[in-house]
Amino acid sequence: MELKLSNLTKEFKDVAAVDHISYTMTTGVYGLLGVNGAGKTTLMRMLCTLIKPSSGCITWNGKDIFELDGEYRRLLGYLPQDFGYYPDFTVYDYLMYVASIKGLRPATAKQRTARLLKQVGMDKEKKKKMKKLSGGMKRRVGIAQAMLNNPSILILDEPTAGLDPNERIRFRNLIGELAQERLVLLSTHIVSDVAYIAKEILLMKEGKICVAGSLKELLAPMQGQVWSLDVSKEDAETYRKNYKVANVRIIPKGVNLRILSGQRPSENARPESVLLEDVFLHYLGEGMVEEDVSI
Amino acid sequence: MCRYELKKVFLKTGGKIALLLLLFLVGVTCYFATNIFYVDGKGDKKYGPVAVRELRAMQKEWAGFLEEEKIRQVITENRRIRHSKEALSDETRENEIAYSWGQGISEIRNLLNYSYASHFREYDYYRADSLSETDAGDFYANRVSLLKAWLDEEAKDTFSDKEKAYLMDQYHRIQTPFYYNYMKGWTQLFAFSPTIIMISMLILGYLVAGIFSNEFVWKSDSVFFSSVYGRNKAVTSKIKAGFCITTMVYWGSVILYSGFILLYLGADGMNCPVQADISGWKCFYNITIWQKYLLVIAGGYMGCLFISFLSMLVSAKTKSTVLAVMVPFVLIFIPSFLANMNSVFVNKILSLLPDQLLQMEAALNYFSLFTIAGRVIGAVPILLVVYAALTVAIGPVIYWGYSRKQIS
Ligand SMILES: Nc1ncnc2c1ncn2[C@@H]1O[C@H](COP(=O)(O)OP(=O)(O)OP(=O)(O)O)[C@@H](O)[C@H]1O
Ligand SMILES: [Mg+2]
């Protein structure tokens, strides 16, 4: 099992959404992290044969996926970022329909639908119309849909977007369960979604993978570069101008800053252990939203 | 798979409303088509089943071959009624009474107006009144001589010699005398058939318009096209669904409509030639009423299939339901704007447009001829063959285009 991207490029008019990416994936969870517009969705669409690359190629066990065509799609499960459905279908009908276009036999389709509905906790809502579901419920149906054909390659585009923290933890566990024996590529801009379950994490920026590796490999080079510092409110501004600040927290005496820096920013600064958020900030240059850090 | 495609169409509120609307419109059309009246001996207008029963009985008395003797009787009877004191009276009620006597022969009387006209294109309602019994023998000969005169003068440049010969031949070849019978059921059915067929077309155009484009509207395209069958079998099942919807909706409304009209007005006269009624007197296709019915409904079906396939093609190519919905409207209404141009060439083109299939009744009466490989042929057979072929050809084009769609 090997999915290989070679010099993969997709250009839209003036932007290169995906820019000469080469990477190889086998089984396990791959976390694709990137800010808005980094090219995650474009990359995933190419992996799902939905759009053709401008140049470069994608091979599955050595064969071009666009030539494998249906044979490749038989192995594929995809949850799009913009998950669309048939509004008047019931959850059950929806899954049975997707099963039919995924080439499942009716008996198998029934079995798998029943099992997945239980697994994603939608068994009680199976008679509900799709348009009446909440956002979280839709996502769960979305993941069930992707799993129907027991795919060897599972591609999930921001599966946790719009979920509350509880749901997100449930989701993470579910994905962990599903990840055995298959290749899971999961995109997100929420670091905590992938920090603990991903075998490898890919940081994507402006169509390129700027760094990739296991959590340990990503954290190691930044060891000793993360500091915690309590300062007054006035000084905080100066530090924020001069350093990359990962987090700002109000404390009784002023503010506590989490600073990324090769050198100790001040005598009072205490070294901190590195988190994936820090790596994200270091490479992609943007701070994390407070709620995301809290999980 | 195809079952779910149908569900996508009919579970929508719009889909359900469209079907109910169709049912309602078929009902309304049936009402107008069967709303015939009869005037009783006291000069009162009667509607409903009584009218049908009475009119049918009166016209049935004159059923039979329209031989010279029968034509003579009609001329005599007509004159008797026209010269009665009731007919000549100044009182409307008296006139109505006179009219009531003439209802049995009214359809044959109409044929006389055509046959004895001074001109092929002329229709004079009072022509029959000035006939005498000695004219009866010319009834069929007139039909041919009027055509000949028309072809020699007015239409001299419209047709080639070969086409003229063909028309004359068709007129000569028809078997006379015509068999006449009460056939109100059929004539009413034909009169409103374009209405029913066009209504069905517009409704089913609306239904099939979304089959392909809605995947994009609903954003379900990503899941659809990344599935095993998303670029082959699932596309075929969409085409099948379009075919099924067209077939079900069309035949549903046509059978409902024909069944109701014929049960209510009666199916008598199906073996009469179409020329035995005023609506087909000049028709150069020598067919019976029943054959005309078959042509009307088969043509309608062919037309609906072609237009819905074209609408699906637009839906698949442009990803726009709105554009696809417009296809039937454009094809049905644009020709009526061009119809006023009065050019021989434009008229020839018009007689080959798909809306003609939806109004076979009119197409059969249209003097549009084509010479193909030395043989003269009317527009109707060309329409049937050409659009059947085009429909069959559109299927693969839809498939080819849709199964290669990229998601943007
Ligand atoms: N169909 C398209 N036509 C033109 N440009 C596009 C198209 N799709 C994406 N782009 C551009 O490609 C770049 C990458 O977009 P993409 O959707 O892949 O980003 P992303 O990483 O998925 O972002 P997000 O986190 O917001 O989902 C963006 O600059 C976007 O504007
Ligand atoms: Mg995206």
XYZ file of N, CA and C and ligand atoms in Angstrom, chain A residues 35-42 44-45 81-82 157-158 187 189, ligand 2:
49
model
N -3.054 26.877 7.003
C -3.993 27.979 7.175
C -4.965 27.992 6.001
N -5.964 28.862 6.034
C -6.917 28.986 4.935
C -6.191 29.300 3.644
N -6.574 28.593 2.594
C -6.001 28.865 1.290
C -4.644 28.235 1.053
N -4.209 27.350 1.967
C -2.898 26.729 1.819
C -2.879 25.740 0.659
N -4.051 25.227 0.282
C -4.104 24.271 -0.829
C -4.500 22.870 -0.394
N -4.968 22.728 0.827
C -5.334 21.404 1.351
C -6.445 20.751 0.525
N -7.507 21.532 0.337
C -8.658 20.978 -0.389
C -8.279 20.613 -1.821
N -7.518 21.491 -2.450
C -7.099 21.223 -3.821
C -6.297 19.927 -3.898
N -6.445 17.409 -1.855
C -7.317 16.262 -1.602
C -8.217 15.949 -2.784
N -8.666 16.992 -3.446
C -9.517 16.759 -4.622
C -8.761 16.002 -5.697
N -14.916 18.868 2.315
C -15.041 19.979 3.265
C -16.450 20.562 3.202
N -16.918 20.719 1.975
C -18.243 21.248 1.728
C -19.166 20.062 1.525
N -11.637 15.930 4.682
C -11.282 17.340 4.567
C -11.982 18.121 5.674
N -11.212 18.536 6.652
C -11.733 19.266 7.809
C -12.969 18.607 8.405
N -7.320 16.666 6.903
C -6.854 18.052 6.893
C -7.573 18.828 7.977
N -7.252 22.900 10.337
C -6.355 23.950 10.806
C -6.388 23.999 12.321
Mg -10.166 23.508 2.289
